[in-house]
Amino acid sequence: MLRRTLSRSRTAAAVLALVAALAGTAAATTPNDLPIQAAPGLPSPHDFVSNLDLECFRTNPYVPPPVPGGQLTLEHLNPVLAPQAARWTVNGVGQRQQLCTPVAKNGVIPPAEVLEYVKYIDLACYRIGGPTLEIPLVLEHLNPVLSHLPRREVRLMEPQQLCLPVIKNDSVPPSGPLRVLMSIDLVCYREVPQVPMNATLKLTQLNPVLSHLPSTEVGVRENRQLCVPVRKNNQNIPEPILNIVQWIDLEKYDIAAPTLPTVELRLRHVNPLMQGWPSEQALLLSPRQLAVPVAKNGKLPPKL
């Protein structure tokens, strides 16, 4: 038992050291100073985003510690929303509501060079508030499995969740995928109208920690939220990575899914602002939603 505890402590320390080193590199380097080869093998924004599907599980209740400095100032990154939506400040985050993990739909596995990145995108989603936007948007699906669906107009309402990057069970991604993961923060807005997709999809877990879970068929129901990329407290994001994360728009749909065995996990935050938070116990209780990639107002992620 003592050996296991020491091993976990060493792993946790290694995670913090690696995150701190990467954060320090980013903080010390302006976007214009960071050459594209500083993150070798990065997929294009289009390839990354269009292959990013997340299954969101309900978790046991957990309220994290206060955020450093007591407040978070959130700023939109996506080119469509950034000119329209003002920055706003929240006094911390509320209860954790979900853990969202990467999946493939209908057996369509992302290309190997993209899979190496998207399979590590785990986001823990916490309750937040903020101003209502009431911004109309036209959404189109990017993932090849759903790209046949027609465009739809929705309206963004109030923010409901802030999704933060985490790793599970101290399973540390390689440094390239970790640098992308630690820069992803999404705010999820309630959207209207809510219309059922009425599709049946087969979901397969991609992250190595959950690869033991069986593939499941789910019924996709109403859209509930649009999750869009933000920056916290003026965090510096290196330009090659910003060029990817600013295009991550995920639309969340309710799903009807079979019951799975409860999975117990340890979550550790990897965003530099939250790296001092303690690890969290998370029980995956039931799959509730599927988040799928979309583009807004005809502005597609670049292919190069």
GROMACS .gro file of C-alpha atoms in nm:
model
  304
    1MET     CA    1   0.000   0.000   0.000
    2LEU     CA    2   0.289   0.232   0.089
    3ARG     CA    3   0.458   0.161  -0.244
    4ARG     CA    4   0.135   0.241  -0.429
    5THR     CA    5   0.096   0.569  -0.239
    6LEU     CA    6   0.456   0.668  -0.311
    7SER     CA    7   0.413   0.579  -0.677
    8ARG     CA    8   0.101   0.793  -0.704
    9SER     CA    9   0.277   1.080  -0.529
   10ARG     CA   10   0.572   1.061  -0.767
   11THR     CA   11   0.339   1.046  -1.068
   12ALA     CA   12   0.138   1.343  -0.944
   13ALA     CA   13   0.459   1.537  -0.886
   14ALA     CA   14   0.575   1.451  -1.237
   15VAL     CA   15   0.246   1.575  -1.379
   16LEU     CA   16   0.276   1.905  -1.194
   17ALA     CA   17   0.640   1.945  -1.298
   18LEU     CA   18   0.561   1.881  -1.663
   19VAL     CA   19   0.263   2.116  -1.664
   20ALA     CA   20   0.465   2.383  -1.486
   21ALA     CA   21   0.748   2.344  -1.736
   22LEU     CA   22   0.516   2.371  -2.034
   23ALA     CA   23   0.330   2.663  -1.877
   24GLY     CA   24   0.658   2.836  -1.805
   25THR     CA   25   0.766   2.794  -2.165
   26ALA     CA   26   0.440   2.941  -2.287
   27ALA     CA   27   0.450   3.228  -2.040
   28ALA     CA   28   0.807   3.317  -2.132
   29THR     CA   29   0.739   3.309  -2.505
   30THR     CA   30   0.524   3.552  -2.693
   31PRO     CA   31   0.309   3.402  -2.971
   32ASN     CA   32   0.522   3.566  -3.239
   33ASP     CA   33   0.838   3.419  -3.087
   34LEU     CA   34   0.713   3.060  -3.087
   35PRO     CA   35   0.788   2.889  -3.419
   36ILE     CA   36   0.543   2.638  -3.556
   37GLN     CA   37   0.800   2.359  -3.514
   38ALA     CA   38   0.787   2.409  -3.135
   39ALA     CA   39   0.485   2.176  -3.140
   40PRO     CA   40   0.580   1.917  -3.407
   41GLY     CA   41   0.311   1.702  -3.561
   42LEU     CA   42   0.017   1.926  -3.476
   43PRO     CA   43  -0.289   1.834  -3.683
   44SER     CA   44  -0.465   2.107  -3.876
   45PRO     CA   45  -0.745   2.289  -3.692
   46HIS     CA   46  -0.999   2.131  -3.930
   47ASP     CA   47  -0.871   1.775  -3.878
   48PHE     CA   48  -0.850   1.816  -3.500
   49VAL     CA   49  -1.190   1.977  -3.445
   50SER     CA   50  -1.388   1.767  -3.692
   51ASN     CA   51  -1.270   1.449  -3.517
   52LEU     CA   52  -1.337   1.567  -3.160
   53ASP     CA   53  -1.648   1.396  -3.018
   54LEU     CA   54  -1.696   1.375  -2.641
   55GLU     CA   55  -1.932   1.158  -2.438
   56CYS     CA   56  -2.031   1.342  -2.121
   57PHE     CA   57  -2.097   1.141  -1.804
   58ARG     CA   58  -2.282   1.254  -1.494
   59THR     CA   59  -2.046   1.244  -1.194
   60ASN     CA   60  -2.077   1.243  -0.818
   61PRO     CA   61  -2.113   1.594  -0.665
   62TYR     CA   62  -1.786   1.780  -0.605
   63VAL     CA   63  -1.714   2.149  -0.546
   64PRO     CA   64  -1.355   2.257  -0.622
   65PRO     CA   65  -1.151   2.502  -0.413
   66PRO     CA   66  -1.162   2.878  -0.480
   67VAL     CA   67  -0.985   2.982  -0.798
   68PRO     CA   68  -0.650   3.160  -0.761
   69GLY     CA   69  -0.717   3.528  -0.703
   70GLY     CA   70  -1.084   3.459  -0.628
   71GLN     CA   71  -1.211   3.540  -0.978
   72LEU     CA   72  -1.191   3.425  -1.338
   73THR     CA   73  -1.214   3.667  -1.630
   74LEU     CA   74  -1.334   3.481  -1.938
   75GLU     CA   75  -1.272   3.598  -2.295
   76HIS     CA   76  -1.408   3.441  -2.613
   77LEU     CA   77  -1.153   3.305  -2.860
   78ASN     CA   78  -1.360   3.194  -3.160
   79PRO     CA   79  -1.345   3.450  -3.445
   80VAL     CA   80  -1.726   3.448  -3.477
   81LEU     CA   81  -1.802   3.526  -3.112
   82ALA     CA   82  -1.498   3.728  -3.004
   83PRO     CA   83  -1.616   4.052  -3.173
   84GLN     CA   84  -1.973   4.014  -3.038
   85ALA     CA   85  -1.940   3.881  -2.682
   86ALA     CA   86  -1.776   4.087  -2.409
   87ARG     CA   87  -1.540   3.955  -2.145
   88TRP     CA   88  -1.698   3.876  -1.810
   89THR     CA   89  -1.589   3.777  -1.462
   90VAL     CA   90  -1.711   3.492  -1.242
   91ASN     CA   91  -1.638   3.441  -0.874
   92GLY     CA   92  -1.507   3.089  -0.906
   93VAL     CA   93  -1.682   2.779  -1.034
   94GLY     CA   94  -1.955   2.569  -0.880
   95GLN     CA   95  -2.024   2.199  -0.852
   96ARG     CA   96  -1.874   1.958  -1.101
   97GLN     CA   97  -2.153   1.818  -1.316
   98GLN     CA   98  -1.989   1.610  -1.588
   99LEU     CA   99  -1.674   1.447  -1.718
  100CYS     CA  100  -1.653   1.446  -2.098
  101THR     CA  101  -1.427   1.189  -2.265
  102PRO     CA  102  -1.330   1.134  -2.632
  103VAL     CA  103  -1.522   0.881  -2.841
  104ALA     CA  104  -1.554   0.762  -3.198
  105LYS     CA  105  -1.893   0.735  -3.367
  106ASN     CA  106  -2.005   0.431  -3.567
  107GLY     CA  107  -1.657   0.282  -3.572
  108VAL     CA  108  -1.509   0.577  -3.764
  109ILE     CA  109  -1.172   0.617  -3.589
  110PRO     CA  110  -0.982   0.944  -3.645
  111PRO     CA  111  -0.664   0.926  -3.857
  112ALA     CA  112  -0.363   0.814  -3.653
  113GLU     CA  113  -0.196   1.157  -3.647
  114VAL     CA  114  -0.521   1.314  -3.518
  115LEU     CA  115  -0.610   1.030  -3.281
  116GLU     CA  116  -0.278   1.086  -3.103
  117TYR     CA  117  -0.419   1.423  -2.990
  118VAL     CA  118  -0.796   1.388  -2.955
  119LYS     CA  119  -0.779   1.067  -2.748
  120TYR     CA  120  -0.637   1.270  -2.457
  121ILE     CA  121  -0.905   1.543  -2.450
  122ASP     CA  122  -1.080   1.496  -2.114
  123LEU     CA  123  -1.282   1.789  -1.979
  124ALA     CA  124  -1.444   1.824  -1.636
  125CYS     CA  125  -1.745   2.057  -1.649
  126TYR     CA  126  -1.845   2.284  -1.357
  127ARG     CA  127  -2.144   2.508  -1.301
  128ILE     CA  128  -2.097   2.879  -1.375
  129GLY     CA  129  -2.314   3.181  -1.450
  130GLY     CA  130  -2.285   3.495  -1.657
  131PRO     CA  131  -2.463   3.732  -1.892
  132THR     CA  132  -2.713   3.607  -2.149
  133LEU     CA  133  -2.591   3.660  -2.505
  134GLU     CA  134  -2.901   3.603  -2.722
  135ILE     CA  135  -2.673   3.579  -3.026
  136PRO     CA  136  -2.818   3.399  -3.332
  137LEU     CA  137  -2.587   3.151  -3.504
  138VAL     CA  138  -2.611   2.908  -3.796
  139LEU     CA  139  -2.450   2.573  -3.708
  140GLU     CA  140  -2.328   2.298  -3.939
  141HIS     CA  141  -2.186   1.962  -3.839
  142LEU     CA  142  -1.818   1.895  -3.909
  143ASN     CA  143  -1.773   1.528  -3.821
  144PRO     CA  144  -1.808   1.307  -4.132
  145VAL     CA  145  -2.065   1.082  -3.961
  146LEU     CA  146  -2.305   1.376  -3.914
  147SER     CA  147  -2.203   1.609  -4.198
  148HIS     CA  148  -2.514   1.510  -4.398
  149LEU     CA  149  -2.741   1.685  -4.145
  150PRO     CA  150  -2.877   2.025  -4.253
  151ARG     CA  151  -2.761   2.357  -4.114
  152ARG     CA  152  -2.969   2.495  -3.827
  153GLU     CA  153  -3.014   2.834  -3.668
  154VAL     CA  154  -2.985   2.854  -3.289
  155ARG     CA  155  -2.963   3.131  -3.035
  156LEU     CA  156  -2.713   3.134  -2.749
  157MET     CA  157  -2.860   3.215  -2.410
  158GLU     CA  158  -2.692   3.211  -2.066
  159PRO     CA  159  -2.363   3.030  -1.980
  160GLN     CA  160  -2.417   2.716  -1.772
  161GLN     CA  161  -2.083   2.533  -1.750
  162LEU     CA  162  -1.709   2.587  -1.767
  163CYS     CA  163  -1.525   2.276  -1.890
  164LEU     CA  164  -1.162   2.247  -1.778
  165PRO     CA  165  -0.887   2.012  -1.902
  166VAL     CA  166  -0.796   1.716  -1.680
  167ILE     CA  167  -0.608   1.387  -1.690
  168LYS     CA  168  -0.743   1.063  -1.547
  169ASN     CA  169  -0.563   0.836  -1.298
  170ASP     CA  170  -0.233   1.023  -1.345
  171SER     CA  171  -0.210   0.894  -1.705
  172VAL     CA  172   0.002   1.173  -1.851
  173PRO     CA  173  -0.026   1.241  -2.227
  174PRO     CA  174   0.287   1.299  -2.434
  175SER     CA  175   0.406   1.659  -2.424
  176GLY     CA  176   0.257   1.757  -2.763
  177PRO     CA  177  -0.100   1.645  -2.685
  178LEU     CA  178  -0.063   1.777  -2.328
  179ARG     CA  179   0.022   2.126  -2.455
  180VAL     CA  180  -0.299   2.129  -2.658
  181LEU     CA  181  -0.511   1.980  -2.378
  182MET     CA  182  -0.393   2.228  -2.114
  183SER     CA  183  -0.503   2.521  -2.335
  184ILE     CA  184  -0.863   2.404  -2.388
  185ASP     CA  185  -1.131   2.581  -2.180
  186LEU     CA  186  -1.490   2.572  -2.302
  187VAL     CA  187  -1.794   2.767  -2.180
  188CYS     CA  188  -2.121   2.586  -2.250
  189TYR     CA  189  -2.422   2.809  -2.325
  190ARG     CA  190  -2.783   2.700  -2.322
  191GLU     CA  191  -2.911   2.714  -2.678
  192VAL     CA  192  -3.257   2.736  -2.829
  193PRO     CA  193  -3.455   2.601  -3.003
  194GLN     CA  194  -3.401   2.244  -2.885
  195VAL     CA  195  -3.484   1.990  -3.155
  196PRO     CA  196  -3.423   1.612  -3.144
  197MET     CA  197  -3.160   1.476  -3.379
  198ASN     CA  198  -3.336   1.137  -3.373
  199ALA     CA  199  -3.021   0.944  -3.464
  200THR     CA  200  -2.875   0.620  -3.332
  201LEU     CA  201  -2.497   0.612  -3.298
  202LYS     CA  202  -2.244   0.359  -3.174
  203LEU     CA  203  -1.989   0.519  -2.939
  204THR     CA  204  -1.643   0.377  -2.868
  205GLN     CA  205  -1.415   0.520  -2.601
  206LEU     CA  206  -1.079   0.643  -2.733
  207ASN     CA  207  -0.888   0.738  -2.417
  208PRO     CA  208  -0.663   0.453  -2.295
  209VAL     CA  209  -0.796   0.477  -1.938
  210LEU     CA  210  -1.153   0.400  -2.049
  211SER     CA  211  -1.077   0.171  -2.345
  212HIS     CA  212  -1.203  -0.128  -2.142
  213LEU     CA  213  -1.561   0.003  -2.159
  214PRO     CA  214  -1.775  -0.167  -2.425
  215SER     CA  215  -1.897   0.022  -2.729
  216THR     CA  216  -2.259   0.126  -2.680
  217GLU     CA  217  -2.547   0.231  -2.899
  218VAL     CA  218  -2.710   0.558  -2.797
  219GLY     CA  219  -3.013   0.748  -2.915
  220VAL     CA  220  -2.934   1.113  -2.978
  221ARG     CA  221  -3.213   1.344  -2.867
  222GLU     CA  222  -3.242   1.723  -2.821
  223ASN     CA  223  -2.955   1.971  -2.847
  224ARG     CA  224  -2.900   2.148  -2.513
  225GLN     CA  225  -2.581   2.355  -2.519
  226LEU     CA  226  -2.314   2.502  -2.741
  227CYS     CA  227  -1.967   2.487  -2.587
  228VAL     CA  228  -1.725   2.750  -2.716
  229PRO     CA  229  -1.355   2.821  -2.648
  230VAL     CA  230  -1.248   3.087  -2.398
  231ARG     CA  231  -0.931   3.221  -2.239
  232LYS     CA  232  -0.905   3.253  -1.859
  233ASN     CA  233  -0.733   3.550  -1.691
  234ASN     CA  234  -0.542   3.654  -2.005
  235GLN     CA  235  -0.363   3.320  -2.021
  236ASN     CA  236  -0.097   3.319  -2.291
  237ILE     CA  237  -0.162   3.044  -2.547
  238PRO     CA  238   0.116   2.983  -2.803
  239GLU     CA  239   0.000   3.076  -3.151
  240PRO     CA  240   0.016   2.728  -3.312
  241ILE     CA  241  -0.200   2.588  -3.032
  242LEU     CA  242  -0.434   2.889  -3.023
  243ASN     CA  243  -0.490   2.834  -3.395
  244ILE     CA  244  -0.647   2.497  -3.303
  245VAL     CA  245  -0.831   2.561  -2.978
  246GLN     CA  246  -1.004   2.880  -3.098
  247TRP     CA  247  -1.204   2.666  -3.345
  248ILE     CA  248  -1.337   2.410  -3.095
  249ASP     CA  249  -1.715   2.446  -3.095
  250LEU     CA  250  -1.903   2.146  -2.957
  251GLU     CA  251  -2.281   2.111  -2.954
  252LYS     CA  252  -2.414   1.895  -2.670
  253TYR     CA  253  -2.711   1.666  -2.725
  254ASP     CA  254  -2.897   1.456  -2.469
  255ILE     CA  255  -2.856   1.084  -2.528
  256ALA     CA  256  -3.046   0.772  -2.424
  257ALA     CA  257  -2.775   0.521  -2.336
  258PRO     CA  258  -2.752   0.182  -2.165
  259THR     CA  259  -2.640   0.169  -1.803
  260LEU     CA  260  -2.267   0.111  -1.761
  261PRO     CA  261  -2.078  -0.011  -1.454
  262THR     CA  262  -1.978   0.278  -1.227
  263VAL     CA  263  -1.617   0.378  -1.296
  264GLU     CA  264  -1.403   0.541  -1.027
  265LEU     CA  265  -1.138   0.785  -1.144
  266ARG     CA  266  -0.892   1.038  -1.007
  267LEU     CA  267  -0.886   1.366  -1.196
  268ARG     CA  268  -0.598   1.612  -1.197
  269HIS     CA  269  -0.621   1.957  -1.353
  270VAL     CA  270  -0.356   2.044  -1.610
  271ASN     CA  271  -0.443   2.404  -1.697
  272PRO     CA  272  -0.167   2.621  -1.547
  273LEU     CA  273  -0.415   2.832  -1.351
  274MET     CA  274  -0.562   2.527  -1.174
  275GLN     CA  275  -0.252   2.312  -1.136
  276GLY     CA  276  -0.250   2.380  -0.761
  277TRP     CA  277  -0.592   2.223  -0.713
  278PRO     CA  278  -0.591   1.882  -0.543
  279SER     CA  279  -0.682   1.571  -0.736
  280GLU     CA  280  -1.054   1.493  -0.744
  281GLN     CA  281  -1.236   1.165  -0.708
  282ALA     CA  282  -1.491   1.124  -0.987
  283LEU     CA  283  -1.745   0.847  -1.022
  284LEU     CA  284  -1.881   0.809  -1.374
  285LEU     CA  285  -2.245   0.739  -1.296
  286SER     CA  286  -2.424   0.745  -1.632
  287PRO     CA  287  -2.368   0.875  -1.985
  288ARG     CA  288  -2.592   1.178  -2.035
  289GLN     CA  289  -2.480   1.378  -2.338
  290LEU     CA  290  -2.281   1.368  -2.660
  291ALA     CA  291  -2.080   1.672  -2.770
  292VAL     CA  292  -2.017   1.691  -3.145
  293PRO     CA  293  -1.811   1.941  -3.347
  294VAL     CA  294  -1.984   2.219  -3.538
  295ALA     CA  295  -1.892   2.535  -3.726
  296LYS     CA  296  -2.065   2.869  -3.680
  297ASN     CA  297  -2.194   3.100  -3.955
  298GLY     CA  298  -2.007   2.920  -4.232
  299LYS     CA  299  -1.661   2.991  -4.084
  300LEU     CA  300  -1.483   2.655  -4.099
  301PRO     CA  301  -1.159   2.566  -3.915
  302PRO     CA  302  -0.861   2.605  -4.147
  303LYS     CA  303  -0.733   2.289  -4.317
  304LEU     CA  304  -0.371   2.404  -4.306
   0.00000   0.00000   0.00000
